[in-house]
């Protein structure tokens, strides 16, 4: 990898921004990725994705694309489909895996089918709130199926909170679900190529790892090494690979987990374009295994070269 001449990548478009609810995060990720590529001698430039993206991609000389878009349109397979159509090599998962991973509901159906543990869950609608509580209890996380960055999510610990939580999620998505709260510990595992990076344990004093705890608060604690005994750490990494492969993901990504009081792991979701600022989780895990930010970005980009396929 380190032997690649940066000029071999040709001209690299870093797609960032877009109009999803995660636009701000993507602006930071894209800028950090582009800086790192340029710093390593790659001919990279930024494209803020908007309705003119097709014309823009056609009008530039581009050899390959680094996707640094989070949320709908960038992470959900549509941009990937456009790039396939234009025969432009791009980073990360292909169309179908991107679409599946973006849909937490569909992802959980696949996890369940593949015996990958995930919290018990039910679809929510305005008129089934009570029956969901009867079935899976009143300690719930309510989520829109397609958002990221904890947007539209709420924690419910009593029956009277469910209505409001449902409405908050329904503002973002017609597909809303509730899953059982699993709260003893939270972990995330980055996948790079076919390897996993060291798991990170996340600790927050917020009710959960919400938008503020992710991007604003400075009191979120990231533990890497994560403190698990080696056989539990191996089990977690193995689950991350299973979840990643079950959705058909490729290249790089990050799998989020909760653990219960007994230490059992539950898979929450796979992120196919996780945050990539220099203080994001994947770069943190990469650093723990000796890869600095620039080496990480080059590793991801090098997967688009014909020799790596
Ligand atoms: N079932 C759950 N039990 C407890 N906390 C949860 C549960 N699901 C999600 N969370 C919390 O909410 C955060 C965001 O959930 P996640 O499913 O990873 O969605 P996203 O990161 O796409 O917003 C998690 O990092 C975790 O802190
Ligand atoms: Mg998550």
Coordinates of N, CA, C and O in Angstrom, one line a residue, residues 73-82 94-96 98-99 102:
X73 N -29.0 9.9 0.1 CA -28.4 10.3 -1.1 C -26.9 10.0 -1.2 O -26.4 9.8 -2.3
X74 N -26.2 10.0 -0.1 CA -24.8 9.7 -0.2 C -24.4 8.4 0.3 O -23.5 7.7 -0.3
X75 N -25.1 8.0 1.3 CA -24.8 6.7 1.9 C -25.8 5.6 1.5 O -25.6 4.5 1.9
X76 N -26.9 6.0 0.8 CA -28.0 5.0 0.7 C -28.0 4.3 -0.7 O -29.0 3.7 -1.0
X77 N -27.0 4.5 -1.5 CA -26.9 3.8 -2.7 C -27.2 4.6 -4.0 O -26.8 4.2 -5.1
X78 N -27.8 5.7 -3.8 CA -28.1 6.5 -5.0 C -26.9 7.1 -5.7 O -26.7 7.0 -6.9
X79 N -26.0 7.7 -4.9 CA -24.7 8.2 -5.5 C -23.9 7.1 -6.1 O -23.3 7.2 -7.2
X80 N -23.9 6.0 -5.3 CA -23.1 4.8 -5.8 C -23.7 4.3 -7.1 O -22.9 4.0 -8.0
X81 N -25.0 4.3 -7.3 CA -25.6 3.9 -8.6 C -25.2 4.8 -9.7 O -24.9 4.4 -10.8
X82 N -25.2 6.1 -9.4 CA -24.8 7.1 -10.4 C -23.4 6.9 -10.9 O -23.0 6.9 -12.1
X94 N -21.0 -1.1 -2.4 CA -21.7 -0.9 -3.6 C -23.2 -0.5 -3.4 O -23.5 -0.2 -2.2
X95 N -24.0 -0.5 -4.4 CA -25.4 0.1 -4.3 C -26.3 -0.7 -3.3 O -26.8 0.0 -2.4
X96 N -26.4 -2.0 -3.5 CA -27.4 -2.7 -2.6 C -27.0 -2.7 -1.2 O -27.8 -2.4 -0.3
X98 N -25.2 -0.5 0.4 CA -25.4 0.9 0.9 C -26.8 1.1 1.3 O -27.2 1.6 2.3
X99 N -27.7 0.7 0.4 CA -29.2 0.9 0.6 C -29.6 0.1 1.8 O -30.4 0.6 2.6
X102 N -28.3 1.6 5.1 CA -29.0 2.9 5.4 C -30.4 2.6 6.1 O -30.9 3.5 6.8

